[in-house]
Tab-separated table of C-alpha atoms in Angstrom:
chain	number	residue	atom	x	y	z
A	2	UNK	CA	89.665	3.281	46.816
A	3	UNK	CA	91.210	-0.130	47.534
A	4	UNK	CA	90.155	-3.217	45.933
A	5	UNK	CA	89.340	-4.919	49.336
A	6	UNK	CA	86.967	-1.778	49.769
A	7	UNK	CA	85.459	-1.321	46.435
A	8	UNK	CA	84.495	-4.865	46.951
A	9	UNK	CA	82.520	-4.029	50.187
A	10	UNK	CA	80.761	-1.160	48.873
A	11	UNK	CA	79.470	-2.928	46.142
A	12	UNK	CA	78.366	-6.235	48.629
A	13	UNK	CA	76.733	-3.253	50.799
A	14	UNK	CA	75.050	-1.848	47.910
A	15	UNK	CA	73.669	-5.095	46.382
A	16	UNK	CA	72.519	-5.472	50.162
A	17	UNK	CA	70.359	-2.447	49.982
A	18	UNK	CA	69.166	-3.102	46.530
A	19	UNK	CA	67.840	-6.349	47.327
A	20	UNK	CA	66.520	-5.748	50.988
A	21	UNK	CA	64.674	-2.716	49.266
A	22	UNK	CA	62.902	-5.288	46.350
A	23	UNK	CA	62.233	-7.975	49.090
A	24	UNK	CA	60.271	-5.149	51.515
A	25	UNK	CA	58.321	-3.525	48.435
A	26	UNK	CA	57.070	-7.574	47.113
A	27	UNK	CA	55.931	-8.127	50.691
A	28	UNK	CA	54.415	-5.195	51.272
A	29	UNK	CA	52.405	-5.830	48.285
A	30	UNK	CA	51.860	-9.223	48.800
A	31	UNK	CA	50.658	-7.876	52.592
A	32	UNK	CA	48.577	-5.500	50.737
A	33	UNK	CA	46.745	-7.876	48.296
A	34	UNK	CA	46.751	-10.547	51.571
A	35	UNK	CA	44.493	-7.686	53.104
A	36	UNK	CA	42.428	-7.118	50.475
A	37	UNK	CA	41.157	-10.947	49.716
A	38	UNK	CA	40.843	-11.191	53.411
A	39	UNK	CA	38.270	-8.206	54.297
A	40	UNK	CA	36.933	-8.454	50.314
A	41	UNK	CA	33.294	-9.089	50.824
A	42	UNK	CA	31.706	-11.539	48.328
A	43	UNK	CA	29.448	-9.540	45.886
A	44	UNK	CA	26.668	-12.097	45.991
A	45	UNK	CA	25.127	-13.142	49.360
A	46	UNK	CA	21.631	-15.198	49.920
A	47	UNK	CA	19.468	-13.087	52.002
A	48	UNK	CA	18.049	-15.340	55.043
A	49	UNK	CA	14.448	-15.233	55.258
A	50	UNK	CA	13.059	-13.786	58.591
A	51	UNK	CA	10.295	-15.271	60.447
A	52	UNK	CA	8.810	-11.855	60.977
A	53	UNK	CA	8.891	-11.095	57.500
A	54	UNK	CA	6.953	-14.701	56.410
A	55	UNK	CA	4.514	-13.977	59.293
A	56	UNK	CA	3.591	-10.925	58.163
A	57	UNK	CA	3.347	-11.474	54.675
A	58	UNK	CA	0.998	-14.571	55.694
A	59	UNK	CA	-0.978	-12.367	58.062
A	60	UNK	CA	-1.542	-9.684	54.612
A	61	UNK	CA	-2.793	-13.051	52.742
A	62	UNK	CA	-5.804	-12.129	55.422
A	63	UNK	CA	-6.272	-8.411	54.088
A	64	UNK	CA	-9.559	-7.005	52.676
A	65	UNK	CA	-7.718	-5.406	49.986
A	66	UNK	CA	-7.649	-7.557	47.204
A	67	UNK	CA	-3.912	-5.922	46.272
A	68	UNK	CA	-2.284	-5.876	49.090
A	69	UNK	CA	-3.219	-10.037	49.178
A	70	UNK	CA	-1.381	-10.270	45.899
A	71	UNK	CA	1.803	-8.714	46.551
A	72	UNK	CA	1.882	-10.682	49.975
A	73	UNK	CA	1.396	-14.056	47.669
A	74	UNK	CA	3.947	-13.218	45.133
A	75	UNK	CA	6.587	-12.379	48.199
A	76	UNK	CA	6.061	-15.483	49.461
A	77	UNK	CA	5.918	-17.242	46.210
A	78	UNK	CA	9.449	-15.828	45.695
A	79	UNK	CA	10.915	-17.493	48.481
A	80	UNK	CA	10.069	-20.793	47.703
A	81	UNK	CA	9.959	-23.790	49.302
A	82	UNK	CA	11.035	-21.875	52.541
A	83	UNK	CA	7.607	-20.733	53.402
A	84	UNK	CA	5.441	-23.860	51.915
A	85	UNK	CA	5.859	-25.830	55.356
A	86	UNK	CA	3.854	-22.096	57.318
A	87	UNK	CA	1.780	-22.355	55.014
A	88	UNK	CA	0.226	-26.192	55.766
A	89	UNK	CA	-1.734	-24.782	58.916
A	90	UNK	CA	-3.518	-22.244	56.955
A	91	UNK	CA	-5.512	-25.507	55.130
A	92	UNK	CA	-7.610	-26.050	57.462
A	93	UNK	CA	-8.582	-22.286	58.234
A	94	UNK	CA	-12.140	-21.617	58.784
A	95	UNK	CA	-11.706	-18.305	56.264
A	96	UNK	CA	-12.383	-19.592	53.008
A	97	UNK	CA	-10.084	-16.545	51.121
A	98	UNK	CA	-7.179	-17.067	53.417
A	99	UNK	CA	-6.875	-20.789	52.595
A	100	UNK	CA	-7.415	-20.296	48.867
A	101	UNK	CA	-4.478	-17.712	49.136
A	102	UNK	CA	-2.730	-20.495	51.312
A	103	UNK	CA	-3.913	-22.936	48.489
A	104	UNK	CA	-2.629	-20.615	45.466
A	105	UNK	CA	0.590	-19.728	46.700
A	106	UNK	CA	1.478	-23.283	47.375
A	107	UNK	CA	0.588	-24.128	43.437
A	108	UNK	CA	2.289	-21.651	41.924
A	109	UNK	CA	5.399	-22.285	43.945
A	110	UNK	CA	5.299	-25.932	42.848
A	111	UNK	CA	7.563	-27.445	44.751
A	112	UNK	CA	7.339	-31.658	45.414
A	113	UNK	CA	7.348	-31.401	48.477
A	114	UNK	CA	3.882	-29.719	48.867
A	115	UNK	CA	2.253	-32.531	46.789
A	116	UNK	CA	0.490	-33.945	50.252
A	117	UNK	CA	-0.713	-30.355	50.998
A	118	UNK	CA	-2.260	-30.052	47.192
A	119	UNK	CA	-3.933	-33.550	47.957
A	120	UNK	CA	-5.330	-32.929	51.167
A	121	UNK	CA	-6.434	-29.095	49.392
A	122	UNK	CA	-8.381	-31.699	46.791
A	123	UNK	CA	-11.102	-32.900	49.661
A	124	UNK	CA	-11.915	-28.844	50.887
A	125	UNK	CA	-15.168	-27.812	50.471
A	126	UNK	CA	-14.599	-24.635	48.381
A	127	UNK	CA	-14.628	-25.481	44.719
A	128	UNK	CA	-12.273	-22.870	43.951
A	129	UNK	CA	-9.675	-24.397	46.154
A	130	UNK	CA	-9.932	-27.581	45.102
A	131	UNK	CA	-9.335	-26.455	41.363
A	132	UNK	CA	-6.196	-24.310	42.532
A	133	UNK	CA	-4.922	-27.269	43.901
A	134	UNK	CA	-5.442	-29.230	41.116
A	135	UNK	CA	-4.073	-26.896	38.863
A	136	UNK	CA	-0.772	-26.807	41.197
A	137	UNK	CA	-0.784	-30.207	40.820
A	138	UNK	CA	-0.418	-30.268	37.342
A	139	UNK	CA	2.140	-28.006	37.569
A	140	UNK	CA	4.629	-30.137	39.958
A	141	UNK	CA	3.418	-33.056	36.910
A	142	UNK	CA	4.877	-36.435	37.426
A	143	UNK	CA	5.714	-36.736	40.961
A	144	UNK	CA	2.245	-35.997	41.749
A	145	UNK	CA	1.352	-39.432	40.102
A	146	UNK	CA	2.113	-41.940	42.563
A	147	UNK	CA	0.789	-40.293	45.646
A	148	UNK	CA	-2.376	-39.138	44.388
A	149	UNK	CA	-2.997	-43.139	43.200
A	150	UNK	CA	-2.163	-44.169	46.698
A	151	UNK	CA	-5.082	-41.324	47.782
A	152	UNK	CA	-7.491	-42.771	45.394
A	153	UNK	CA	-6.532	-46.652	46.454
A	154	UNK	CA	-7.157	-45.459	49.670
A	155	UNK	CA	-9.952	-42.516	49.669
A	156	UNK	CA	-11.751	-43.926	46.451
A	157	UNK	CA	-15.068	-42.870	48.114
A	158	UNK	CA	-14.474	-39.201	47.682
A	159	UNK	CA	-16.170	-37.537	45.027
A	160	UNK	CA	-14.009	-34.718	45.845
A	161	UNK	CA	-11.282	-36.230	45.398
A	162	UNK	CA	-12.085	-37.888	42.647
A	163	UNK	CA	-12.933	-34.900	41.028
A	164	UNK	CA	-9.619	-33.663	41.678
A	165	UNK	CA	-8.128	-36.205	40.399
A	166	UNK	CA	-9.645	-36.384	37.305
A	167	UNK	CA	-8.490	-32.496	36.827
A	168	UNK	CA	-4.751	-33.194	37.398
A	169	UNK	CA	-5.227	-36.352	34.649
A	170	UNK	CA	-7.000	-34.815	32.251
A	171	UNK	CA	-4.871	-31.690	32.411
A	172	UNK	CA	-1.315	-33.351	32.161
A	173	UNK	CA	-1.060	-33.989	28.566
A	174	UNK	CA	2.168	-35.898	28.954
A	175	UNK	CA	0.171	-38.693	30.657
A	176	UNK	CA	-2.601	-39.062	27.780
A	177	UNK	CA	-0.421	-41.872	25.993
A	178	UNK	CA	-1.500	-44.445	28.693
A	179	UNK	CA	-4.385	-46.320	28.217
A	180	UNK	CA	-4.361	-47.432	31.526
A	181	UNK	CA	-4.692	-43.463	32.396
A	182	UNK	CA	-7.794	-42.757	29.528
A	183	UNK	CA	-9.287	-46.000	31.625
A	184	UNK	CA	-8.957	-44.423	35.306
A	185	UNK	CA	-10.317	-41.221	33.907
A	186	UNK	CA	-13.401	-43.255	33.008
A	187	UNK	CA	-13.362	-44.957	36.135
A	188	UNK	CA	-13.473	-41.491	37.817
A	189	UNK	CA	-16.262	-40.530	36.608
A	190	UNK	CA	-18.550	-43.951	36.310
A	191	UNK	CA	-21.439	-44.685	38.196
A	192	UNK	CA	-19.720	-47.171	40.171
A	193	UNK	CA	-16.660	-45.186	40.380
A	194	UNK	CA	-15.841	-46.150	44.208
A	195	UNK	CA	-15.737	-49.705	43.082
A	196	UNK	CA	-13.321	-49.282	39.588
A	197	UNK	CA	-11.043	-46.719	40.877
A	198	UNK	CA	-9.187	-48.327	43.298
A	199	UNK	CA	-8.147	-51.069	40.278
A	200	UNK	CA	-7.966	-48.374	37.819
A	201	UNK	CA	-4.964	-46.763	39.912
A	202	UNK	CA	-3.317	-49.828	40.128
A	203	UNK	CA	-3.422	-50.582	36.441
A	204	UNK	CA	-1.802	-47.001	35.771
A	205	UNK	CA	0.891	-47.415	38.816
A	206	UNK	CA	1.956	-51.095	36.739
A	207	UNK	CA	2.120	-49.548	33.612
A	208	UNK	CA	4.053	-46.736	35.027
A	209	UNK	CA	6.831	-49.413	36.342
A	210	UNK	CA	6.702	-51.439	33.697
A	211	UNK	CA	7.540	-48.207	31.480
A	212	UNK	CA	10.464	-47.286	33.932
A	213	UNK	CA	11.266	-50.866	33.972
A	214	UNK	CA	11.445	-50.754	30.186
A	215	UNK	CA	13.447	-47.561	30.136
A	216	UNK	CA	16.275	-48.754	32.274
């Protein structure tokens, strides 16, 4: 064999050799392209169904003392989701369904249910009105504010008031105030529509002059 044609054989086989490496890398680049794009994530969030929350809330209604737990804890595990179907059931003329309605809003404990809790603080069911309170505590400092504005503005209450003598006497972290030990009095004085209205606004100055102090 010439040189001239030893020379092309050798260009023709370096040819092959590297056409054959290119085609195998993008194959498996190809390959692994495929895989990332039809790889399904292995954690999803499940979307809650409307069906699903109506029917749990409908088994809050049940006879059977069971079957009204496991519909509350269902519901309680979706959170926040449900807490807005749940604000009609407050005013429902059966007294178990709202306490379930009631219940299942404290124990998911969300902020945003603090006006529900509140207005839950003025029904006429005892029990309901300590479930509230007792979600209430549980939320614990975001509660403070609005449920001073209530008592500002509701101070006639006893209901209320009662209420709101639960949630201070029950949040611990809130005993350091004077100003709080002095509304708690106020709450439950004689003339406690008078004092409670200036009560709440000695606690809400202390509170800002604590944050005040803290910044």
């Amino acid at each position: 064999m010439g040189e001239p044609a030893k020379i092309l054989f050798f260009c023709h086989l370096w040819l092959f050799f590297y056409n054959l490496l290119i085609g195998e890398e993008e194959g498996s680049m190809n390959i692994h392209a495929g895989y990332k794009k039809n790889r399904k994530p292995v954690y999803y969030h499940k979307k809650v169904k409307d069906r699903e929350i109506q029917s749990l809330i409908k088994d809050l209604q049940s006879k059977d003392g069971l079957a009204r737990q496991y519909a509350r804890e269902k519901l309680v595990s979706m959170g926040r989701k449900v807490a807005e179907r749940l604000a009609d059931l407050l005013n429902h003329p059966d007294v178990i369904l709202r306490w379930e309605a009631v219940k299942t809003l404290s124990q998911i404990a969300d902020p945003d249910s603090i006006p529900l809790l509140i207005t839950a603080l003025y029904d006429k069911d005892e029990d309901i009105r300590w479930v509230a309170g007792e979600g209430l505590i549980a939320i614990g400092f975001p509660v403070i504010n609005p449920l001073l504005d209530e008592l500002i503005k509701n101070p006639g209450s006893f209901f209320l008031r009662k209420g709101a003598h639960h949630f201070f006497t029950g949040s611990h972290d809130y005993r350091d105030y004077p100003e709080i030990s002095d509304l708690i009095s106020a709450l439950d004085a004689p003339n406690a529509k008078i004092n409670t209205p200036g009560a709440a606004r000695m606690v809400r100055q202390a509170l800002a002059r604590n944050n005040t102090a803290a910044s």
